[in-house]
Each structure stands twice: as structure tokens, then as C-alpha cells.
Amino acid sequence: MVDTNFGNRNAHPEEEISLSGVHSVYTYDINGTDTDYKDQIHMHAILSMMQEAASRNASVYGWGAEVLDGLNICWLLLRVSVRMDKRPSWLQKIRIETWSRGAERLYFNRDFNIYDESGLKIGGASSVWILADKTTHRPVRPDAILQYAQKASD
């Protein structure tokens, strides 16, 4: 998917429907605080941008913070694997595409593609998340709150 709308960290996603879920693309500026002494982006900055993209995309499904906060539930990241072919530099922009690959029991699988400002794919990632009760920190079964999330997204 190509996103021609360069913006800042508050950019709006472009979305399309596909068989694996809603794909959203978010554009991020690479600021000086996101880079190392060689002006290349830090991995923690990429992870932060990916987390923000995942949060925004979860809202598309009706599983965003605006719904989960009211249920005292949050997302917890269990695993992430990131592969980068190239690390972009200060003042460049990157696009992060993300989508859900669905749920298996308690686990939600999410993938990412990372593109440079010319549209070249420079990285990708896979992650596994769970829903957890904020008070007890115990996992929450997705089917237990599915009805609330669907009502909120309607």
C-alpha cells in the first residue's frame, strides 16, 4: 500500500480492507531525539512508533484504548521480532503499515512493514499481544469482551 500523505506523528492512517484484516499506514518524522550519534534511528524509537501504530490500528477493530480503558483492560506486548534492512536517518520520514493476523486462544498476532519515504520496504516485524486486567494483571479471554468492543465500534 502506498501512502502519499506525509505528515507528523499525528498523521491519519490510510486504510484498506483485505482478507487478513484492516491495514493501516502511519507516517512518522524522524526527530533528532530518535537517532544515535550517526543520525540513524534508534531501535527503541522504531519500537515506539510501531506501538503507536498498533494502538491506532486496534481502535479500527474496536479494541482500542477508548473501549478497553472503560473495561479496566489493557494490551500487553509479549514478543516482538524486528528485521531491518536499513535504518533511516534524522529528518527522514518512515511509514509503518500494520494489521492484525487474528487471535489464537489468548494471543493476538500483529505484523508490520516499515517503508522509507520513497516507498521502499526497509523492515518488517511480527508481534504477539494479550489483553490483561489492569488490576489483577491476569490475562483476559478475547471472547469475554468481544460483545463490548463490537458495540463500541458500531
Short mmCIF file of N, CA and C in Angstrom, two decimals:
data_model
loop_
_atom_site.label_atom_id
_atom_site.label_comp_id
_atom_site.label_asym_id
_atom_site.label_seq_id
_atom_site.Cartn_x
_atom_site.Cartn_y
_atom_site.Cartn_z
N MET A 1 0.85 -1.17 0.00
CA MET A 1 0.00 0.00 0.00
C MET A 1 0.89 1.23 0.00
N VAL A 2 0.56 2.21 -0.79
CA VAL A 2 1.34 3.43 -0.86
C VAL A 2 0.57 4.55 -0.19
N ASP A 3 1.24 5.26 0.70
CA ASP A 3 0.65 6.40 1.40
C ASP A 3 1.37 7.64 0.90
N THR A 4 0.65 8.52 0.25
CA THR A 4 1.26 9.72 -0.29
C THR A 4 1.12 10.91 0.65
N ASN A 5 0.49 10.70 1.79
CA ASN A 5 0.25 11.78 2.74
C ASN A 5 1.34 11.79 3.81
N PHE A 6 2.42 12.57 3.57
CA PHE A 6 3.44 12.69 4.59
C PHE A 6 2.94 13.63 5.66
N GLY A 7 3.12 13.25 6.89
CA GLY A 7 2.67 14.09 7.99
C GLY A 7 3.60 13.94 9.16
N ASN A 8 3.07 14.22 10.33
CA ASN A 8 3.86 14.06 11.53
C ASN A 8 3.34 12.88 12.31
N ARG A 9 3.70 12.79 13.55
CA ARG A 9 3.30 11.63 14.35
C ARG A 9 1.81 11.58 14.63
N ASN A 10 1.10 12.62 14.31
CA ASN A 10 -0.35 12.63 14.48
C ASN A 10 -1.07 12.44 13.16
N ALA A 11 -0.35 11.92 12.17
CA ALA A 11 -0.95 11.73 10.85
C ALA A 11 -2.09 10.74 10.91
N HIS A 12 -3.04 10.90 10.01
CA HIS A 12 -4.17 9.99 9.92
C HIS A 12 -3.81 8.83 9.01
N PRO A 13 -4.31 7.63 9.33
CA PRO A 13 -3.95 6.47 8.52
C PRO A 13 -4.75 6.42 7.23
N GLU A 14 -4.17 5.73 6.26
CA GLU A 14 -4.94 5.30 5.11
C GLU A 14 -5.25 3.85 5.38
N GLU A 15 -6.47 3.43 5.11
CA GLU A 15 -6.87 2.07 5.45
C GLU A 15 -7.43 1.38 4.23
N GLU A 16 -7.26 0.08 4.17
CA GLU A 16 -7.89 -0.73 3.15
C GLU A 16 -8.31 -2.04 3.79
N ILE A 17 -9.32 -2.66 3.26
CA ILE A 17 -9.79 -3.94 3.77
C ILE A 17 -9.11 -5.04 2.98
N SER A 18 -8.58 -6.02 3.66
CA SER A 18 -8.02 -7.19 3.00
C SER A 18 -8.47 -8.42 3.77
N LEU A 19 -8.15 -9.58 3.26
CA LEU A 19 -8.58 -10.80 3.91
C LEU A 19 -7.97 -10.99 5.28
N SER A 20 -6.78 -10.47 5.53
CA SER A 20 -6.13 -10.67 6.81
C SER A 20 -6.50 -9.59 7.83
N GLY A 21 -7.23 -8.59 7.44
CA GLY A 21 -7.62 -7.57 8.39
C GLY A 21 -7.46 -6.18 7.81
N VAL A 22 -7.68 -5.20 8.64
CA VAL A 22 -7.57 -3.81 8.22
C VAL A 22 -6.11 -3.40 8.27
N HIS A 23 -5.58 -3.00 7.13
CA HIS A 23 -4.21 -2.49 7.07
C HIS A 23 -4.26 -0.99 7.24
N SER A 24 -3.44 -0.47 8.12
CA SER A 24 -3.32 0.97 8.32
C SER A 24 -1.87 1.36 8.12
N VAL A 25 -1.66 2.53 7.54
CA VAL A 25 -0.32 3.04 7.32
C VAL A 25 -0.21 4.39 8.03
N TYR A 26 0.84 4.53 8.85
CA TYR A 26 1.07 5.75 9.61
C TYR A 26 2.45 6.29 9.24
N THR A 27 2.55 7.59 9.04
CA THR A 27 3.79 8.24 8.66
C THR A 27 4.38 8.95 9.87
N TYR A 28 5.68 8.76 10.08
CA TYR A 28 6.37 9.36 11.22
C TYR A 28 7.59 10.13 10.77
N ASP A 29 7.81 11.28 11.38
CA ASP A 29 9.04 12.04 11.19
C ASP A 29 10.10 11.45 12.10
N ILE A 30 11.33 11.44 11.64
CA ILE A 30 12.44 11.00 12.50
C ILE A 30 13.12 12.26 13.04
N ASN A 31 12.94 12.45 14.33
CA ASN A 31 13.49 13.62 15.02
C ASN A 31 14.89 13.33 15.55
N GLY A 32 15.59 14.38 15.94
CA GLY A 32 16.93 14.21 16.49
C GLY A 32 16.97 13.31 17.71
N THR A 33 15.94 13.38 18.55
CA THR A 33 15.90 12.56 19.76
C THR A 33 15.64 11.08 19.44
N ASP A 34 15.29 10.77 18.19
CA ASP A 34 15.06 9.39 17.76
C ASP A 34 16.32 8.73 17.22
N THR A 35 17.43 9.48 17.16
CA THR A 35 18.62 9.00 16.44
C THR A 35 19.84 8.85 17.35
N ASP A 36 20.82 8.10 16.81
CA ASP A 36 22.09 7.90 17.50
C ASP A 36 23.13 8.91 17.02
N TYR A 37 24.38 8.71 17.41
CA TYR A 37 25.44 9.65 17.04
C TYR A 37 25.73 9.67 15.54
N LYS A 38 25.26 8.65 14.80
CA LYS A 38 25.41 8.62 13.34
C LYS A 38 24.16 9.16 12.64
N ASP A 39 23.23 9.69 13.43
CA ASP A 39 21.95 10.22 12.94
C ASP A 39 21.04 9.14 12.38
N GLN A 40 21.27 7.88 12.74
CA GLN A 40 20.37 6.80 12.34
C GLN A 40 19.39 6.53 13.47
N ILE A 41 18.18 6.11 13.09
CA ILE A 41 17.12 5.91 14.08
C ILE A 41 17.50 4.80 15.06
N HIS A 42 17.21 5.04 16.34
CA HIS A 42 17.39 4.03 17.39
C HIS A 42 16.30 2.98 17.24
N MET A 43 16.60 1.75 17.60
CA MET A 43 15.58 0.71 17.57
C MET A 43 14.44 1.02 18.54
N HIS A 44 14.74 1.62 19.70
CA HIS A 44 13.66 1.94 20.64
C HIS A 44 12.70 2.95 20.04
N ALA A 45 13.17 3.82 19.17
CA ALA A 45 12.27 4.78 18.52
C ALA A 45 11.37 4.06 17.51
N ILE A 46 11.93 3.10 16.78
CA ILE A 46 11.11 2.32 15.85
C ILE A 46 10.06 1.54 16.62
N LEU A 47 10.46 0.92 17.73
CA LEU A 47 9.51 0.16 18.55
C LEU A 47 8.41 1.06 19.09
N SER A 48 8.74 2.27 19.49
CA SER A 48 7.75 3.21 19.99
C SER A 48 6.75 3.58 18.89
N MET A 49 7.25 3.83 17.69
CA MET A 49 6.38 4.15 16.55
C MET A 49 5.49 2.96 16.19
N MET A 50 6.05 1.75 16.28
CA MET A 50 5.26 0.55 15.99
C MET A 50 4.15 0.39 17.02
N GLN A 51 4.45 0.65 18.30
CA GLN A 51 3.45 0.52 19.35
C GLN A 51 2.32 1.52 19.13
N GLU A 52 2.67 2.73 18.74
CA GLU A 52 1.65 3.74 18.47
C GLU A 52 0.78 3.33 17.29
N ALA A 53 1.39 2.81 16.24
CA ALA A 53 0.64 2.35 15.06
C ALA A 53 -0.28 1.19 15.44
N ALA A 54 0.21 0.26 16.26
CA ALA A 54 -0.61 -0.87 16.70
C ALA A 54 -1.81 -0.40 17.51
N SER A 55 -1.59 0.57 18.38
CA SER A 55 -2.68 1.10 19.20
C SER A 55 -3.75 1.75 18.33
N ARG A 56 -3.33 2.54 17.37
CA ARG A 56 -4.30 3.21 16.49
C ARG A 56 -5.05 2.19 15.64
N ASN A 57 -4.34 1.18 15.15
CA ASN A 57 -4.99 0.17 14.32
C ASN A 57 -5.96 -0.67 15.14
N ALA A 58 -5.63 -0.94 16.41
CA ALA A 58 -6.54 -1.70 17.27
C ALA A 58 -7.87 -0.97 17.42
N SER A 59 -7.84 0.35 17.41
CA SER A 59 -9.07 1.13 17.50
C SER A 59 -9.98 0.87 16.30
N VAL A 60 -9.39 0.62 15.15
CA VAL A 60 -10.18 0.32 13.95
C VAL A 60 -11.01 -0.94 14.17
N TYR A 61 -10.45 -1.90 14.92
CA TYR A 61 -11.14 -3.16 15.20
C TYR A 61 -12.14 -3.04 16.36
N GLY A 62 -12.14 -1.90 17.08
CA GLY A 62 -12.99 -1.75 18.25
C GLY A 62 -12.32 -2.24 19.52
N TRP A 63 -11.00 -2.45 19.47
CA TRP A 63 -10.24 -2.93 20.63
C TRP A 63 -9.25 -1.87 21.11
N GLY A 64 -9.55 -0.61 20.85
CA GLY A 64 -8.64 0.46 21.23
C GLY A 64 -8.78 0.87 22.68
N ALA A 65 -7.90 1.76 23.11
CA ALA A 65 -7.88 2.22 24.50
C ALA A 65 -9.20 2.88 24.89
N GLU A 66 -9.86 3.53 23.94
CA GLU A 66 -11.12 4.20 24.27
C GLU A 66 -12.19 3.21 24.73
N VAL A 67 -12.09 1.95 24.30
CA VAL A 67 -13.01 0.90 24.74
C VAL A 67 -12.43 0.15 25.94
N LEU A 68 -11.17 -0.26 25.83
CA LEU A 68 -10.57 -1.10 26.86
C LEU A 68 -10.38 -0.39 28.20
N ASP A 69 -10.08 0.91 28.17
CA ASP A 69 -9.90 1.64 29.43
C ASP A 69 -11.16 1.58 30.29
N GLY A 70 -12.31 1.69 29.65
CA GLY A 70 -13.57 1.63 30.38
C GLY A 70 -13.86 0.26 30.96
N LEU A 71 -13.19 -0.77 30.45
CA LEU A 71 -13.35 -2.14 30.95
C LEU A 71 -12.21 -2.55 31.88
N ASN A 72 -11.30 -1.60 32.18
CA ASN A 72 -10.14 -1.86 33.04
C ASN A 72 -9.23 -2.93 32.44
N ILE A 73 -9.07 -2.87 31.12
CA ILE A 73 -8.26 -3.86 30.38
C ILE A 73 -7.23 -3.10 29.55
N CYS A 74 -6.07 -3.72 29.37
CA CYS A 74 -5.03 -3.11 28.54
C CYS A 74 -4.35 -4.17 27.67
N TRP A 75 -3.64 -3.70 26.67
CA TRP A 75 -2.82 -4.57 25.83
C TRP A 75 -1.46 -4.76 26.49
N LEU A 76 -0.93 -5.99 26.44
CA LEU A 76 0.43 -6.27 26.88
C LEU A 76 1.17 -6.94 25.73
N LEU A 77 2.34 -6.41 25.43
CA LEU A 77 3.19 -6.98 24.38
C LEU A 77 4.00 -8.12 24.99
N LEU A 78 3.88 -9.32 24.41
CA LEU A 78 4.62 -10.48 24.90
C LEU A 78 5.91 -10.70 24.13
N ARG A 79 5.84 -10.61 22.80
CA ARG A 79 7.01 -10.88 21.96
C ARG A 79 6.98 -9.97 20.75
N VAL A 80 8.17 -9.59 20.31
CA VAL A 80 8.29 -8.85 19.06
C VAL A 80 9.60 -9.24 18.40
N SER A 81 9.55 -9.41 17.10
CA SER A 81 10.74 -9.69 16.30
C SER A 81 10.78 -8.68 15.18
N VAL A 82 11.86 -7.89 15.13
CA VAL A 82 12.01 -6.83 14.14
C VAL A 82 13.21 -7.15 13.26
N ARG A 83 13.02 -6.99 11.96
CA ARG A 83 14.09 -7.18 10.98
C ARG A 83 14.22 -5.90 10.17
N MET A 84 15.37 -5.27 10.20
CA MET A 84 15.59 -4.04 9.45
C MET A 84 16.71 -4.26 8.43
N ASP A 85 16.43 -3.91 7.17
CA ASP A 85 17.45 -3.96 6.12
C ASP A 85 18.25 -2.66 6.10
N LYS A 86 17.62 -1.59 6.55
CA LYS A 86 18.25 -0.27 6.54
C LYS A 86 17.62 0.55 7.65
N ARG A 87 18.44 1.34 8.34
CA ARG A 87 17.90 2.24 9.36
C ARG A 87 17.90 3.66 8.80
N PRO A 88 16.73 4.27 8.71
CA PRO A 88 16.67 5.63 8.18
C PRO A 88 17.31 6.63 9.13
N SER A 89 17.51 7.83 8.62
CA SER A 89 18.25 8.87 9.34
C SER A 89 17.39 10.05 9.73
N TRP A 90 17.99 10.90 10.55
CA TRP A 90 17.39 12.13 11.04
C TRP A 90 16.80 12.95 9.89
N LEU A 91 15.63 13.51 10.12
CA LEU A 91 14.87 14.35 9.20
C LEU A 91 14.18 13.57 8.08
N GLN A 92 14.38 12.27 8.02
CA GLN A 92 13.64 11.48 7.04
C GLN A 92 12.29 11.10 7.63
N LYS A 93 11.45 10.50 6.81
CA LYS A 93 10.15 10.02 7.25
C LYS A 93 10.10 8.52 7.00
N ILE A 94 9.36 7.82 7.86
CA ILE A 94 9.10 6.41 7.60
C ILE A 94 7.60 6.18 7.67
N ARG A 95 7.17 5.15 6.98
CA ARG A 95 5.77 4.73 7.02
C ARG A 95 5.73 3.35 7.67
N ILE A 96 4.83 3.19 8.60
CA ILE A 96 4.65 1.90 9.25
C ILE A 96 3.26 1.40 8.92
N GLU A 97 3.23 0.24 8.26
CA GLU A 97 1.97 -0.43 7.93
C GLU A 97 1.77 -1.53 8.96
N THR A 98 0.58 -1.64 9.50
CA THR A 98 0.31 -2.69 10.48
C THR A 98 -1.08 -3.26 10.29
N TRP A 99 -1.23 -4.50 10.71
CA TRP A 99 -2.51 -5.20 10.63
C TRP A 99 -2.51 -6.36 11.59
N SER A 100 -3.70 -6.76 12.01
CA SER A 100 -3.85 -7.93 12.88
C SER A 100 -3.93 -9.18 12.02
N ARG A 101 -3.27 -10.23 12.48
CA ARG A 101 -3.39 -11.53 11.82
C ARG A 101 -4.39 -12.41 12.57
N GLY A 102 -5.13 -11.81 13.51
CA GLY A 102 -6.14 -12.55 14.23
C GLY A 102 -5.66 -13.06 15.58
N ALA A 103 -6.52 -13.81 16.23
CA ALA A 103 -6.24 -14.30 17.58
C ALA A 103 -6.20 -15.82 17.60
N GLU A 104 -5.37 -16.35 18.47
CA GLU A 104 -5.29 -17.78 18.77
C GLU A 104 -5.36 -17.90 20.29
N ARG A 105 -6.47 -18.42 20.79
CA ARG A 105 -6.73 -18.51 22.23
C ARG A 105 -6.57 -17.14 22.88
N LEU A 106 -5.57 -16.94 23.70
CA LEU A 106 -5.36 -15.65 24.38
C LEU A 106 -4.48 -14.70 23.59
N TYR A 107 -3.86 -15.17 22.53
CA TYR A 107 -2.81 -14.42 21.84
C TYR A 107 -3.32 -13.73 20.57
N PHE A 108 -2.94 -12.47 20.42
CA PHE A 108 -3.25 -11.69 19.23
C PHE A 108 -1.96 -11.50 18.45
N ASN A 109 -1.98 -11.85 17.18
CA ASN A 109 -0.80 -11.73 16.32
C ASN A 109 -0.93 -10.48 15.45
N ARG A 110 0.15 -9.73 15.38
CA ARG A 110 0.16 -8.48 14.61
C ARG A 110 1.46 -8.40 13.82
N ASP A 111 1.34 -7.93 12.57
CA ASP A 111 2.51 -7.77 11.71
C ASP A 111 2.68 -6.30 11.32
N PHE A 112 3.90 -5.99 10.89
CA PHE A 112 4.27 -4.64 10.49
C PHE A 112 5.17 -4.70 9.27
N ASN A 113 5.03 -3.71 8.40
CA ASN A 113 6.02 -3.43 7.35
C ASN A 113 6.47 -2.01 7.55
N ILE A 114 7.75 -1.76 7.33
CA ILE A 114 8.32 -0.43 7.51
C ILE A 114 8.90 0.01 6.17
N TYR A 115 8.53 1.23 5.73
CA TYR A 115 8.94 1.75 4.43
C TYR A 115 9.66 3.08 4.61
N ASP A 116 10.64 3.34 3.74
CA ASP A 116 11.28 4.65 3.76
C ASP A 116 10.40 5.64 3.00
N GLU A 117 10.84 6.89 2.91
CA GLU A 117 9.99 7.92 2.31
C GLU A 117 9.81 7.76 0.81
N SER A 118 10.64 6.93 0.18
CA SER A 118 10.45 6.68 -1.25
C SER A 118 9.52 5.50 -1.51
N GLY A 119 9.08 4.83 -0.43
CA GLY A 119 8.18 3.69 -0.57
C GLY A 119 8.87 2.35 -0.57
N LEU A 120 10.20 2.33 -0.43
CA LEU A 120 10.97 1.09 -0.39
C LEU A 120 10.80 0.41 0.97
N LYS A 121 10.49 -0.88 0.96
CA LYS A 121 10.37 -1.61 2.23
C LYS A 121 11.76 -1.78 2.83
N ILE A 122 11.93 -1.30 4.07
CA ILE A 122 13.23 -1.37 4.73
C ILE A 122 13.22 -2.24 5.97
N GLY A 123 12.05 -2.77 6.34
CA GLY A 123 11.98 -3.62 7.51
C GLY A 123 10.61 -4.22 7.70
N GLY A 124 10.53 -5.12 8.66
CA GLY A 124 9.28 -5.76 8.99
C GLY A 124 9.33 -6.30 10.40
N ALA A 125 8.18 -6.65 10.93
CA ALA A 125 8.13 -7.16 12.30
C ALA A 125 6.89 -8.02 12.49
N SER A 126 6.98 -8.90 13.47
CA SER A 126 5.85 -9.70 13.93
C SER A 126 5.79 -9.56 15.45
N SER A 127 4.56 -9.55 15.99
CA SER A 127 4.43 -9.41 17.43
C SER A 127 3.27 -10.24 17.94
N VAL A 128 3.31 -10.51 19.25
CA VAL A 128 2.25 -11.25 19.93
C VAL A 128 1.84 -10.44 21.15
N TRP A 129 0.52 -10.25 21.31
CA TRP A 129 -0.04 -9.44 22.37
C TRP A 129 -1.11 -10.23 23.11
N ILE A 130 -1.40 -9.83 24.35
CA ILE A 130 -2.56 -10.35 25.08
C ILE A 130 -3.32 -9.18 25.67
N LEU A 131 -4.57 -9.44 26.03
CA LEU A 131 -5.36 -8.50 26.80
C LEU A 131 -5.23 -8.89 28.27
N ALA A 132 -5.08 -7.90 29.16
CA ALA A 132 -4.93 -8.20 30.59
C ALA A 132 -5.75 -7.22 31.42
N ASP A 133 -6.21 -7.71 32.57
CA ASP A 133 -6.92 -6.89 33.53
C ASP A 133 -5.89 -5.95 34.19
N LYS A 134 -6.19 -4.66 34.24
CA LYS A 134 -5.25 -3.69 34.79
C LYS A 134 -5.03 -3.85 36.29
N THR A 135 -6.01 -4.36 37.00
CA THR A 135 -5.90 -4.51 38.45
C THR A 135 -5.20 -5.79 38.84
N THR A 136 -5.64 -6.90 38.27
CA THR A 136 -5.09 -8.21 38.65
C THR A 136 -3.89 -8.64 37.80
N HIS A 137 -3.73 -7.99 36.66
CA HIS A 137 -2.68 -8.33 35.69
C HIS A 137 -2.87 -9.72 35.09
N ARG A 138 -4.04 -10.29 35.25
CA ARG A 138 -4.34 -11.61 34.70
C ARG A 138 -4.81 -11.46 33.25
N PRO A 139 -4.50 -12.42 32.40
CA PRO A 139 -4.98 -12.38 31.01
C PRO A 139 -6.51 -12.41 30.96
N VAL A 140 -7.04 -11.75 29.96
CA VAL A 140 -8.48 -11.70 29.73
C VAL A 140 -8.76 -12.40 28.40
N ARG A 141 -9.72 -13.31 28.42
CA ARG A 141 -10.09 -14.03 27.20
C ARG A 141 -10.77 -13.06 26.23
N PRO A 142 -10.36 -13.06 24.97
CA PRO A 142 -10.95 -12.13 24.00
C PRO A 142 -12.46 -12.25 23.88
N ASP A 143 -13.00 -13.46 23.96
CA ASP A 143 -14.45 -13.62 23.80
C ASP A 143 -15.23 -13.02 24.96
N ALA A 144 -14.57 -12.81 26.11
CA ALA A 144 -15.25 -12.24 27.28
C ALA A 144 -15.61 -10.77 27.07
N ILE A 145 -14.86 -10.07 26.21
CA ILE A 145 -15.15 -8.65 25.98
C ILE A 145 -15.53 -8.36 24.54
N LEU A 146 -15.62 -9.36 23.72
CA LEU A 146 -15.92 -9.16 22.30
C LEU A 146 -17.21 -8.37 22.11
N GLN A 147 -18.23 -8.69 22.87
CA GLN A 147 -19.51 -8.00 22.72
C GLN A 147 -19.39 -6.51 22.99
N TYR A 148 -18.58 -6.12 23.99
CA TYR A 148 -18.41 -4.71 24.31
C TYR A 148 -17.65 -3.98 23.19
N ALA A 149 -16.61 -4.62 22.68
CA ALA A 149 -15.81 -4.00 21.63
C ALA A 149 -16.65 -3.83 20.36
N GLN A 150 -17.46 -4.80 20.02
CA GLN A 150 -18.28 -4.69 18.81
C GLN A 150 -19.31 -3.59 18.95
N LYS A 151 -19.93 -3.45 20.12
CA LYS A 151 -20.91 -2.38 20.34
C LYS A 151 -20.25 -1.01 20.23
N ALA A 152 -19.05 -0.89 20.75
CA ALA A 152 -18.35 0.40 20.73
C ALA A 152 -17.91 0.79 19.33
N SER A 153 -17.62 -0.17 18.48
CA SER A 153 -17.16 0.16 17.13
C SER A 153 -18.31 0.40 16.18
N ASP A 154 -19.53 0.06 16.57
CA ASP A 154 -20.71 0.28 15.70
C ASP A 154 -21.15 1.72 15.68
#
